[in-house]
Amino acid sequence: MKQDVFLCICFASVGYGENVDVTTKATAGFPSKSPLWSSNDDTAGTEADKTNPELFTLNYARIKIPFEITLWVLLASFAKIGFNVYHKITVWVPESCLLISLGFVVGGVMHAVRKEPPAVISSNVFFLYMLPPIILESGYFMPTRPFFENVGTVMWFAVVGTLWNTMGIGISLFAICQIEEFGVQDINLQENLLFAAILSAVEPVAVLSVFEDISINEQLYIVMFGECLFNDAVTVVLYNLFNHVAAMEVDEPAVIFMDIGGFFVVGLGGIFFGLLFGFLTAFTTRFTGKVREIEPLVIFMFSYMSYLIAELFALSSIMAILICTLSMKYYVEENVSQRSCTTIRHVIKMVGSVSETLIFFFLGVVSITTEHEWNWGYILFTLFFTLFWRFLGILVLTQIINPFRKIPFNFQDQFGLAYGGLRGALSFALAFTLPNSIPHRKLFITDTIAVIIFTVFIQGITIRPLLKLMNIRKTNRNLETINDEIHKRLMEHTVAGIEDLCGQWSHYRWKDMFMKFNNRFIRKILIRDNRPESSIVSLYKKLELRNALEILDTMSGDISAAPSLMSLYEERKNASKHKKFLPSDVENMHELLSKNMYKIRQRTVSYTNRHSLPNENIAKEILMRRHTTIRSSLRSGSFHATNSANTSHKFSSLPVGQSLNSGFPPGRFRHTGYIHVPPALAT
């Protein structure tokens, strides 16, 4: 009896399942057994489970949502990998077209097996989780200098152009609705304007990739980039505005005018919170020198917080996170380490790419599986008015802005801007999140999908050959030298001085004033080391880093393939065994080696505590010195000569009887790597 009770207590202490009731009532033989694997849901512990123990159970309901999301992300990621394995496909067919096509296939399979796609693109999911990474990625990688040089043109097309397209498309569609043959007389003006705001969102992904491949001129590229980015912010504000107006049962002029005034309040409020959180981010990273591992987290959380706070006060959240990114990037990248900067860039690019990929993928799936409402007359006129008002708006707005530009847009540039106005992820997501109170919600979704498919497939595929055929202006953005930077700075200062004398201020004068204010006040507050760094020095560092990576990536610059200094010294030693050094040479070599030699690198990196990252400054400097040595050798062609055995290397020692200072300039010995020291010099 006591043994049975003791065995029951032992089984209970081991814990064969948390939800198993172990009884201490003795039986004739052994005590009651517990199942080895039991479910943890609410039904576990019933009488049936006790009488019928199970060795293995499945609880799919517990992991359903994260499991399906993970599968969708993996499927979209595998699709991107497959598209880029054979990269010639993405050269002529945009990646968004391929993702939509794959969505068609998956949607067709789901429709064949009568399975509904998971409803993951709700209003909250899109606006709170999928849209912020896309805007953060676009804002962080926007070229800052060209953007501020063309900020007036960008805002002109983004704000005025979006209002132009929304009003033109909405009023034109309302006129079509008055025709009885189309059967859509019940769609009022407010709903048409709401639908037009959805169609005004421009997709930059496919167009900018084509612009980069064909090296389009920088002015056109940055105007298209900035217009698409700020156009998203204006589109969402108009969407919320007309959505509120469409929900009103009675149109009150006072409320409508209040909503129009709120359009500017919402935008300015988003800019305010963006600047606030941008400076808070930069100020916080000033004190993260001892905790480098949390620097990326600080930047991500502050950026997302600016978006959430703007949503809390019903302001423009896109404008908030965009301005936050633009304002903090310059200061943050000077405070954080190079590793943190690399991590931030990769994570931002990854999350933004995943969000856009999922939206295009679901667009293809929903196009097949969802229930559509077809009205061919309304759909065809929508497509016509979308293209018509886009082309007309670009022609009219460029004629107004050209007199104020130093480099006006010609006809080819205007065609590139107009034809590049594709519709994509934001339009689809806004249409899919329309409220159910809209009577023709299904018609708007079907019409939006039709416009997206036409613009992405037809315009996205044909824009490359058309731009090449029209011989549009190009530029070499990849060529970046110190000489160019010096001439740019010289011309900017010269023009700013001339404008100051003439009393006419342009963006050069404003930029010069901002840089003085920035170096005098802002940098001292936001940056740890507030010494202003010249743009020439910054460019030199970037070019050196890029050159080092190119050498490491190419076969000719592979460090492992290059002969070491030790092997070269042995070769010279065998060639001349009876060489003697002057006492002055030995003394100078001692001084040279004492200044340039390092301790042997440890096999295991020591950590001060578990929150510290390894200090690899010595290894990094050794690598830089090694890179400089190899680069100088590659320039001379010493490693690529056909008769390498007969050529004299530049790593040889001094000729007999010559002084170290007289034979070679001192600068040659400042970038040596690991040097084999003869025994005579080691003492």
XYZ file of C-alpha atoms in Angstrom:
683
model
C 0.000 0.000 0.000
C 2.719 2.487 0.914
C 4.731 1.477 -2.134
C 1.786 2.241 -4.465
C 1.269 5.647 -2.920
C 4.998 6.381 -3.169
C 5.058 5.416 -6.866
C 2.118 7.716 -7.613
C 3.874 10.626 -5.932
C 7.036 9.940 -7.932
C 5.149 9.932 -11.243
C 3.472 13.196 -10.308
C 6.799 14.853 -9.450
C 8.369 13.793 -12.747
C 5.442 15.460 -14.569
C 4.164 13.280 -17.386
C 1.979 16.130 -18.685
C 0.838 19.172 -16.803
C -2.862 18.582 -17.193
C -2.942 15.017 -15.847
C -4.615 14.336 -12.523
C -2.663 11.794 -10.534
C -4.753 10.027 -7.932
C -3.371 8.494 -4.767
C -6.080 5.881 -4.569
C -4.491 2.451 -4.622
C -5.624 -0.261 -6.991
C -5.166 -3.949 -6.823
C -2.122 -3.832 -9.054
C -0.289 -0.776 -10.240
C -1.396 2.841 -9.916
C -3.252 4.645 -12.700
C -0.993 5.534 -15.613
C -0.599 9.030 -17.112
C -0.329 9.678 -20.886
C 3.149 10.425 -22.185
C 1.939 13.285 -24.446
C -1.243 15.208 -23.779
C -2.865 18.268 -25.308
C -2.706 21.626 -23.519
C -5.978 23.039 -24.797
C -9.154 23.576 -22.791
C -10.521 20.103 -23.497
C -7.506 18.356 -21.989
C -8.321 16.769 -18.680
C -11.758 15.445 -19.605
C -12.901 12.032 -18.594
C -12.432 10.680 -22.111
C -8.764 11.661 -22.071
C -8.258 9.887 -18.798
C -9.842 6.675 -19.963
C -8.253 6.810 -23.481
C -4.666 8.076 -23.146
C -2.921 9.264 -26.321
C 0.758 9.120 -27.155
C 0.644 11.860 -29.832
C -1.835 14.669 -30.518
C -2.001 17.628 -32.915
C -3.022 21.114 -31.868
C -3.086 22.999 -35.180
C -5.528 25.610 -33.896
C -2.858 26.860 -31.503
C -0.269 27.610 -34.203
C -2.564 28.250 -37.166
C -1.982 31.989 -37.627
C 1.830 32.131 -37.219
C 2.227 28.864 -39.138
C 0.290 30.104 -42.180
C 2.013 33.488 -42.137
C 5.396 31.748 -42.057
C 4.406 29.528 -44.987
C 3.283 32.521 -47.073
C 6.520 34.409 -46.341
C 8.629 31.360 -47.191
C 6.719 30.791 -50.426
C 7.172 34.407 -51.476
C 10.868 34.269 -50.532
C 11.417 31.099 -52.568
C 9.707 32.823 -55.481
C 12.125 35.777 -55.302
C 15.060 33.375 -55.135
C 13.791 31.499 -58.160
C 13.211 34.686 -60.157
C 16.756 35.884 -59.565
C 18.472 32.571 -60.270
C 18.003 33.323 -63.945
C 18.431 37.090 -63.721
C 17.647 37.759 -67.378
C 13.961 37.216 -66.623
C 13.795 40.165 -64.224
C 15.622 42.384 -66.720
C 12.691 42.425 -69.132
C 9.807 41.377 -66.870
C 9.404 43.293 -63.588
C 9.523 41.238 -60.434
C 6.069 42.453 -59.455
C 4.668 40.855 -62.642
C 6.270 37.541 -61.749
C 4.902 37.661 -58.200
C 1.397 38.417 -59.439
C 1.683 35.555 -61.956
C 2.723 33.168 -59.191
C -0.243 34.401 -57.175
C -2.472 33.545 -60.118
C -1.160 29.974 -60.037
C -1.598 29.580 -56.275
C -5.036 31.190 -56.431
C -6.050 28.833 -59.232
C -5.015 25.835 -57.140
C -6.966 27.157 -54.157
C -9.990 27.801 -56.318
C -9.789 24.273 -57.751
C -9.779 22.678 -54.296
C -12.433 25.113 -53.025
C -10.175 26.578 -50.373
C -10.506 30.222 -49.388
C -7.295 32.234 -49.004
C -6.446 33.459 -45.496
C -7.852 36.927 -44.860
C -4.630 38.546 -43.652
C -4.901 41.923 -45.403
C -7.345 43.653 -43.126
C -7.275 47.370 -42.490
C -5.317 47.077 -39.248
C -2.881 44.492 -40.599
C -2.033 46.623 -43.616
C -1.817 50.045 -41.992
C -0.092 48.927 -38.773
C 2.216 46.134 -39.920
C 2.729 45.989 -43.701
C 2.807 49.655 -44.754
C 5.367 51.051 -42.216
C 8.276 48.835 -43.393
C 7.643 49.836 -47.029
C 7.731 53.563 -46.241
C 10.709 53.156 -43.895
C 12.697 51.318 -46.556
C 11.894 53.888 -49.255
C 12.723 56.862 -47.032
C 15.945 55.433 -45.642
C 17.422 54.651 -49.052
C 16.320 57.842 -50.772
C 19.307 59.852 -52.092
C 19.307 62.765 -49.671
C 21.290 65.339 -51.601
C 19.434 65.107 -54.950
C 16.127 65.026 -53.086
C 16.681 68.330 -51.291
C 17.951 69.900 -54.502
C 14.630 68.993 -56.179
C 12.322 69.117 -53.172
C 10.117 71.814 -54.713
C 9.485 69.808 -57.881
C 8.915 66.629 -55.859
C 6.287 68.217 -53.637
C 4.686 69.907 -56.637
C 4.068 66.596 -58.381
C 3.288 64.687 -55.177
C 0.689 67.063 -53.724
C -0.730 68.985 -56.687
C -0.390 66.025 -59.050
C -2.238 63.682 -56.693
C -5.055 66.196 -56.207
C -5.190 66.665 -59.992
C -5.532 62.938 -60.655
C -8.049 62.395 -57.865
C -10.357 65.201 -58.942
C -10.023 64.457 -62.659
C -10.676 60.719 -62.374
C -13.440 61.116 -59.785
C -15.430 63.752 -61.676
C -14.984 61.914 -65.001
C -16.240 58.638 -63.531
C -19.185 60.417 -61.937
C -20.096 61.746 -65.386
C -19.941 58.199 -66.791
C -22.215 57.001 -63.999
C -24.954 59.304 -65.286
C -25.261 57.203 -68.451
C -28.052 54.703 -67.925
C -26.569 52.072 -70.264
C -23.766 51.345 -67.767
C -26.150 50.627 -64.889
C -24.118 52.399 -62.178
C -26.303 55.421 -61.526
C -26.277 54.694 -57.774
C -22.552 55.487 -57.425
C -22.455 59.063 -56.144
C -19.695 61.665 -56.416
C -18.231 60.943 -52.972
C -17.726 57.258 -53.752
C -16.185 58.085 -57.139
C -13.758 60.482 -55.471
C -12.909 57.816 -52.879
C -12.215 55.334 -55.676
C -10.191 57.946 -57.578
C -8.021 58.562 -54.503
C -7.203 54.840 -54.466
C -6.169 54.947 -58.122
C -3.927 57.974 -57.556
C -1.320 55.963 -55.629
C 1.762 55.446 -57.824
C 3.974 52.355 -57.510
C 7.730 53.107 -57.652
C 9.279 49.624 -57.473
C 9.114 48.468 -61.092
C 9.797 51.888 -62.618
C 12.788 52.762 -60.432
C 14.427 49.414 -61.118
C 14.181 50.159 -64.855
C 15.495 53.703 -64.322
C 18.502 52.324 -62.448
C 19.263 49.694 -65.080
C 19.286 52.127 -67.992
C 21.039 54.884 -65.948
C 18.339 57.505 -66.350
C 19.334 61.093 -65.565
C 19.464 61.942 -61.887
C 16.860 64.713 -62.043
C 14.184 62.457 -63.499
C 15.069 59.587 -61.172
C 14.800 61.562 -57.939
C 11.610 63.358 -59.008
C 9.979 60.005 -59.767
C 11.267 58.516 -56.513
C 10.126 61.429 -54.369
C 6.776 61.761 -56.109
C 5.935 58.093 -55.543
C 6.961 58.294 -51.893
C 5.139 61.471 -50.890
C 2.285 60.537 -53.197
C 1.546 57.598 -50.876
C 1.184 59.951 -47.915
C -1.156 62.288 -49.792
C -3.171 59.349 -51.143
C -3.805 57.882 -47.682
C -4.889 61.290 -46.360
C -7.300 61.725 -49.287
C -8.541 58.167 -48.809
C -9.425 58.828 -45.165
C -10.961 62.190 -46.073
C -13.266 60.861 -48.795
C -14.032 57.738 -46.785
C -15.380 59.964 -44.027
C -17.324 62.074 -46.511
C -18.783 58.983 -48.230
C -19.997 57.636 -44.881
C -22.042 60.800 -44.227
C -25.739 60.339 -44.866
C -26.338 64.057 -45.417
C -23.718 66.282 -47.022
C -23.083 69.244 -44.767
C -20.957 71.989 -46.368
C -19.469 73.044 -43.033
C -18.257 69.517 -42.287
C -16.830 69.156 -45.794
C -14.868 72.412 -45.471
C -13.614 71.273 -42.068
C -12.366 68.041 -43.641
C -10.599 69.979 -46.389
C -8.900 72.169 -43.779
C -7.995 69.046 -41.849
C -6.107 67.826 -44.924
C -3.356 70.385 -44.271
C -3.482 69.922 -40.486
C -2.990 66.169 -40.880
C 0.037 66.628 -43.133
C 1.709 69.289 -40.969
C 1.051 67.248 -37.819
C 2.744 64.231 -39.376
C 5.773 66.372 -40.273
C 5.978 67.660 -36.677
C 5.984 64.193 -35.097
C 8.437 62.975 -37.717
C 10.947 65.704 -36.856
C 10.405 65.163 -33.136
C 11.082 61.426 -33.192
C 13.881 61.827 -35.714
C 15.831 64.100 -33.373
C 14.986 61.878 -30.391
C 16.446 58.916 -32.247
C 19.645 60.746 -33.086
C 19.976 62.064 -29.520
C 19.487 58.563 -28.076
C 22.149 57.007 -30.287
C 24.619 59.534 -28.904
C 24.738 57.490 -25.677
C 24.849 53.973 -27.153
C 28.628 53.774 -27.463
C 28.831 51.163 -24.680
C 25.830 49.128 -25.859
C 26.292 48.775 -29.589
C 24.031 45.736 -29.799
C 20.840 47.737 -29.177
C 21.525 50.496 -31.708
C 19.459 48.930 -34.537
C 16.615 48.262 -32.102
C 16.532 51.902 -30.982
C 16.260 53.112 -34.565
C 13.522 50.646 -35.507
C 11.439 51.322 -32.401
C 11.618 55.114 -32.609
C 10.691 55.027 -36.297
C 7.729 52.775 -35.627
C 6.738 54.860 -32.619
C 6.507 57.978 -34.794
C 4.114 56.089 -37.071
C 1.966 54.852 -34.165
C 1.790 58.238 -32.425
C 0.668 59.871 -35.668
C -1.999 57.175 -36.036
C -3.045 57.809 -32.439
C -3.793 61.481 -33.184
C -5.295 60.693 -36.632
C -2.437 62.451 -38.423
C -0.463 61.438 -41.503
C 1.480 58.436 -40.209
C 3.264 57.956 -43.542
C 4.527 61.528 -43.448
C 5.633 61.032 -39.835
C 7.769 57.940 -40.420
C 9.098 59.378 -43.687
C 10.241 62.674 -42.138
C 11.587 60.773 -39.126
C 13.732 58.627 -41.416
C 15.016 61.538 -43.483
C 15.864 63.672 -40.446
C 17.588 60.999 -38.359
C 19.623 59.188 -41.045
C 22.371 61.803 -41.320
C 23.016 61.966 -37.573
C 22.395 58.324 -36.687
C 24.947 56.960 -39.146
C 27.652 59.077 -37.502
C 26.787 57.854 -34.000
C 26.323 54.125 -34.563
C 29.089 51.695 -35.429
C 29.723 50.359 -38.907
C 28.287 46.978 -37.939
C 25.099 48.526 -36.605
C 24.785 50.641 -39.742
C 25.108 47.526 -41.914
C 22.553 45.685 -39.782
C 20.086 48.563 -39.989
C 20.317 48.737 -43.775
C 19.924 45.007 -44.292
C 16.996 44.635 -41.884
C 15.140 47.636 -43.317
C 15.642 46.362 -46.852
C 14.566 42.844 -45.881
C 11.362 43.803 -44.049
C 10.286 46.287 -46.730
C 10.925 43.789 -49.502
C 8.948 41.081 -47.692
C 5.955 43.390 -47.211
C 5.863 44.428 -50.880
C 6.341 40.834 -51.996
C 3.433 39.603 -49.888
C 1.110 42.333 -51.158
C 1.835 41.555 -54.828
C 1.584 37.846 -54.125
C -1.799 38.202 -52.429
C -2.946 40.419 -55.275
C -2.561 37.468 -57.645
C -4.221 35.053 -55.208
C -7.212 37.296 -54.497
C -7.665 38.029 -58.208
C -8.589 34.379 -58.735
C -10.282 33.400 -55.495
C -12.374 36.467 -54.675
C -15.873 37.115 -55.978
C -15.825 39.880 -58.599
C -18.432 42.331 -59.850
C -17.944 42.997 -63.541
C -18.999 46.116 -65.372
C -16.897 46.332 -68.525
C -17.962 49.853 -69.434
C -17.051 51.262 -66.029
C -13.766 49.312 -65.917
C -12.625 50.365 -69.402
C -13.452 54.014 -68.798
C -11.638 53.858 -65.461
C -8.516 52.598 -67.213
C -8.806 55.275 -69.896
C -9.300 58.135 -67.418
C -6.412 56.878 -65.245
C -3.990 57.094 -68.172
C -5.505 60.267 -69.631
C -5.369 62.354 -66.458
C -1.878 61.094 -65.648
C -0.470 62.182 -69.019
C -2.411 65.443 -69.059
C -1.381 66.266 -65.506
C 2.322 65.718 -66.224
C 2.157 67.915 -69.339
C 0.356 70.748 -67.555
C 2.331 70.653 -64.318
C 5.712 70.537 -66.066
C 4.828 73.604 -68.121
C 4.178 75.445 -64.855
C 7.287 74.239 -63.006
C 9.816 74.371 -65.870
C 10.420 78.164 -65.695
C 11.555 77.729 -62.078
C 13.999 74.906 -62.781
C 17.614 75.222 -63.853
C 17.308 72.044 -65.944
C 13.772 71.960 -67.399
C 12.056 68.721 -68.333
C 11.950 68.043 -72.061
C 9.362 65.942 -73.875
C 11.225 62.680 -73.293
C 11.404 63.362 -69.556
C 7.709 64.174 -69.422
C 6.879 60.945 -71.232
C 9.013 58.988 -68.751
C 7.214 60.565 -65.787
C 3.774 60.005 -67.279
C 4.325 56.466 -68.559
C 6.021 55.446 -65.303
C 2.901 56.086 -63.239
C 2.154 52.446 -62.445
C -0.373 51.349 -59.847
C 0.563 48.658 -57.377
C 0.667 47.563 -53.766
C -0.877 50.601 -52.055
C -3.809 50.838 -54.481
C -4.635 47.157 -54.034
C -4.390 47.300 -50.241
C -6.559 50.438 -50.000
C -9.203 48.916 -52.288
C -9.193 45.673 -50.344
C -9.673 47.558 -47.048
C -12.711 49.504 -48.263
C -15.552 49.366 -45.723
C -18.417 46.983 -46.366
C -20.838 49.916 -46.250
C -19.801 50.865 -49.806
C -22.486 49.322 -52.066
C -20.156 48.698 -55.020
C -17.141 47.591 -53.001
C -16.641 44.451 -55.133
C -16.765 46.528 -58.321
C -14.101 48.887 -56.969
C -11.854 45.943 -56.015
C -12.278 44.336 -59.436
C -11.634 47.648 -61.201
C -8.522 48.324 -59.106
C -7.100 44.860 -59.866
C -7.726 45.403 -63.579
C -5.913 48.764 -63.552
C -2.980 47.318 -61.580
C -2.595 44.325 -63.892
C -2.697 46.518 -66.993
C -0.212 49.099 -65.736
C 2.194 46.596 -64.147
C 2.206 44.108 -67.021
C 1.774 46.339 -70.085
C 3.505 49.546 -68.978
C 6.037 47.816 -66.738
C 7.252 45.504 -69.515
C 7.244 48.084 -72.327
C 8.742 51.066 -70.471
C 12.341 49.879 -70.904
C 12.317 49.549 -74.732
C 10.273 52.750 -75.111
C 12.723 54.827 -73.052
C 15.645 53.396 -74.996
C 13.869 54.099 -78.272
C 13.185 57.713 -77.303
C 16.855 58.186 -76.340
C 16.050 59.746 -72.988
C 18.782 61.650 -71.164
C 21.112 59.462 -69.133
C 23.805 59.986 -66.549
C 26.611 58.000 -65.025
C 25.608 57.795 -61.383
C 28.093 55.030 -60.643
C 31.117 57.248 -61.314
C 31.882 59.014 -58.024
C 35.294 60.517 -57.425
C 36.949 62.944 -55.054
C 37.502 65.323 -57.951
C 33.763 65.516 -58.617
C 33.022 66.202 -54.968
C 35.603 68.996 -54.811
C 34.170 70.681 -57.913
C 30.615 70.358 -56.600
C 31.540 71.964 -53.299
C 33.447 74.716 -55.078
C 30.543 75.545 -57.369
C 28.023 75.455 -54.514
C 30.027 77.910 -52.418
C 30.657 80.131 -55.441
C 26.996 80.243 -56.452
C 25.926 80.856 -52.846
C 28.326 83.803 -52.611
C 27.153 85.277 -55.919
C 23.510 84.921 -54.855
C 24.289 86.640 -51.567
C 25.838 89.565 -53.428
C 22.922 89.793 -55.854
C 20.295 89.441 -53.154
C 18.664 86.453 -54.810
C 18.528 83.285 -52.722
C 18.060 79.762 -54.069
C 18.572 76.329 -52.568
C 22.369 76.830 -52.628
C 22.094 79.767 -50.253
C 19.595 77.950 -48.033
C 21.831 74.889 -47.962
C 24.856 76.970 -46.980
C 22.899 78.616 -44.162
C 21.603 75.271 -42.918
C 25.083 73.728 -42.907
C 26.414 76.603 -40.819
C 23.517 76.293 -38.367
C 23.901 72.514 -38.341
C 27.617 72.589 -37.552
C 27.209 75.276 -34.918
C 24.213 73.958 -32.944
C 22.531 70.716 -34.081
C 25.623 68.529 -34.355
C 26.776 69.528 -30.872
C 23.493 68.246 -29.447
C 22.837 65.117 -31.519
C 26.275 63.732 -32.372
C 28.741 62.216 -29.933
C 31.815 63.575 -31.700
C 30.542 66.931 -32.900
C 33.528 67.771 -35.054
C 32.154 68.472 -38.545
C 33.391 65.983 -41.103
C 33.980 67.202 -44.608
C 31.946 65.569 -47.344
C 35.213 64.957 -49.170
C 36.551 62.909 -46.263
C 33.260 61.043 -46.001
C 33.309 60.253 -49.701
C 36.908 59.088 -49.471
C 35.997 56.641 -46.703
C 33.099 55.302 -48.733
C 35.231 54.866 -51.844
C 37.962 53.120 -49.871
C 35.444 50.708 -48.344
C 33.876 49.979 -51.716
C 37.280 49.450 -53.296
C 38.251 47.013 -50.541
C 35.071 45.012 -51.032
C 35.612 44.888 -54.780
C 39.136 43.568 -54.317
C 37.936 40.905 -51.910
C 35.099 39.863 -54.259
C 37.251 39.512 -57.376
C 39.708 36.731 -58.113
C 42.465 39.195 -58.920
C 42.135 40.851 -55.538
C 41.740 37.743 -53.430
C 44.025 38.029 -50.427
C 44.570 34.285 -50.301
C 45.747 34.325 -53.918
C 48.257 37.121 -53.375
C 51.776 36.213 -52.297
C 52.556 37.060 -48.721
C 55.380 39.302 -47.657
C 57.055 36.352 -45.998
C 57.205 34.372 -49.239
C 58.538 37.392 -51.106
C 61.158 37.926 -48.459
C 62.230 34.285 -48.686
C 62.517 34.644 -52.434
C 64.738 37.664 -52.105
C 66.729 35.951 -49.364
C 67.521 33.002 -51.584
C 68.482 35.298 -54.443
C 70.994 37.274 -52.387
C 72.255 35.509 -49.303
C 75.287 37.628 -48.608
C 73.594 41.012 -48.252
C 74.686 43.271 -45.418
C 72.814 46.184 -43.908
C 74.252 49.460 -42.760
C 73.875 50.309 -39.058
C 71.632 53.214 -39.973
C 69.398 50.841 -41.955
C 69.078 48.492 -39.003
C 68.185 51.370 -36.680
C 65.597 52.726 -39.055
C 64.086 49.265 -39.512
C 63.836 48.845 -35.748
C 61.955 52.120 -35.507
C 59.750 51.225 -38.453
C 58.835 47.809 -37.052
C 58.195 49.134 -33.547
C 55.641 51.571 -34.930
C 53.907 49.221 -37.359
C 54.067 45.715 -35.883
C 51.147 44.409 -33.793
C 50.715 41.708 -31.241
C 49.678 38.294 -32.468
C 45.914 38.098 -32.771
C 44.325 35.845 -30.203
C 42.670 32.635 -31.332
C 39.597 33.242 -29.164
C 38.160 36.724 -28.675
C 37.889 37.790 -25.063
C 34.713 39.436 -23.829
C 34.520 41.836 -20.922
C 30.929 40.827 -20.165
C 28.060 39.117 -21.883
C 26.633 42.404 -23.185
C 29.848 43.471 -24.949
C 30.779 42.896 -28.540
C 34.309 41.830 -29.500
C 36.828 44.598 -30.145
C 38.366 44.012 -33.537
C 40.025 47.357 -34.089
C 43.475 45.788 -34.401
C 42.283 43.163 -36.836
C 40.428 45.788 -38.836
C 43.485 48.018 -39.098
C 45.651 45.063 -40.104
C 43.130 44.231 -42.817
C 43.161 47.826 -44.058
C 46.967 47.840 -44.187
C 46.951 44.523 -45.969
C 44.372 45.846 -48.437
C 46.513 48.906 -49.169
C 49.567 46.741 -49.818
C 47.698 44.428 -52.166
C 46.066 47.314 -53.978
C 49.400 48.945 -54.681
C 50.709 45.626 -55.946
C 47.688 45.091 -58.174
C 48.109 48.523 -59.690
C 51.668 47.765 -60.625
C 50.592 44.436 -62.118
C 53.168 42.457 -60.155
C 50.763 39.561 -59.570
C 49.525 39.352 -63.162
C 52.706 39.526 -65.128
C 53.404 36.597 -67.395
C 57.033 36.260 -66.391
C 56.535 36.636 -62.686
C 59.771 34.865 -61.878
C 61.837 37.427 -63.747
C 60.056 40.556 -62.572
C 61.312 42.376 -59.521
C 58.768 42.862 -56.761
C 58.433 46.100 -54.887
C 58.647 44.289 -51.576
C 62.387 43.724 -51.873
C 64.745 45.077 -49.271
C 67.172 47.943 -49.745
C 70.146 47.600 -52.042
C 73.484 47.175 -50.362
C 75.059 50.394 -49.236
C 71.981 52.616 -49.520
C 70.208 54.370 -46.685
C 66.595 53.714 -45.862
C 65.700 57.387 -45.990
C 67.603 58.210 -49.149
C 66.491 55.358 -51.409
C 62.727 55.487 -50.924
C 60.212 58.028 -49.721
C 59.047 57.531 -46.143
C 55.419 57.079 -47.244
C 56.172 53.702 -48.801
C 56.725 52.067 -45.424
C 53.583 53.265 -43.740
C 51.245 50.584 -45.008
C 53.052 47.314 -44.520
C 51.342 44.180 -43.305
C 52.954 41.225 -41.524
C 56.701 41.308 -42.168
C 59.068 38.470 -41.550
C 61.866 39.853 -39.416
C 65.317 38.318 -39.753
C 66.871 36.951 -36.578
C 69.510 39.656 -36.675
C 66.855 42.341 -36.416
C 64.676 40.634 -33.865
C 66.951 41.496 -30.964
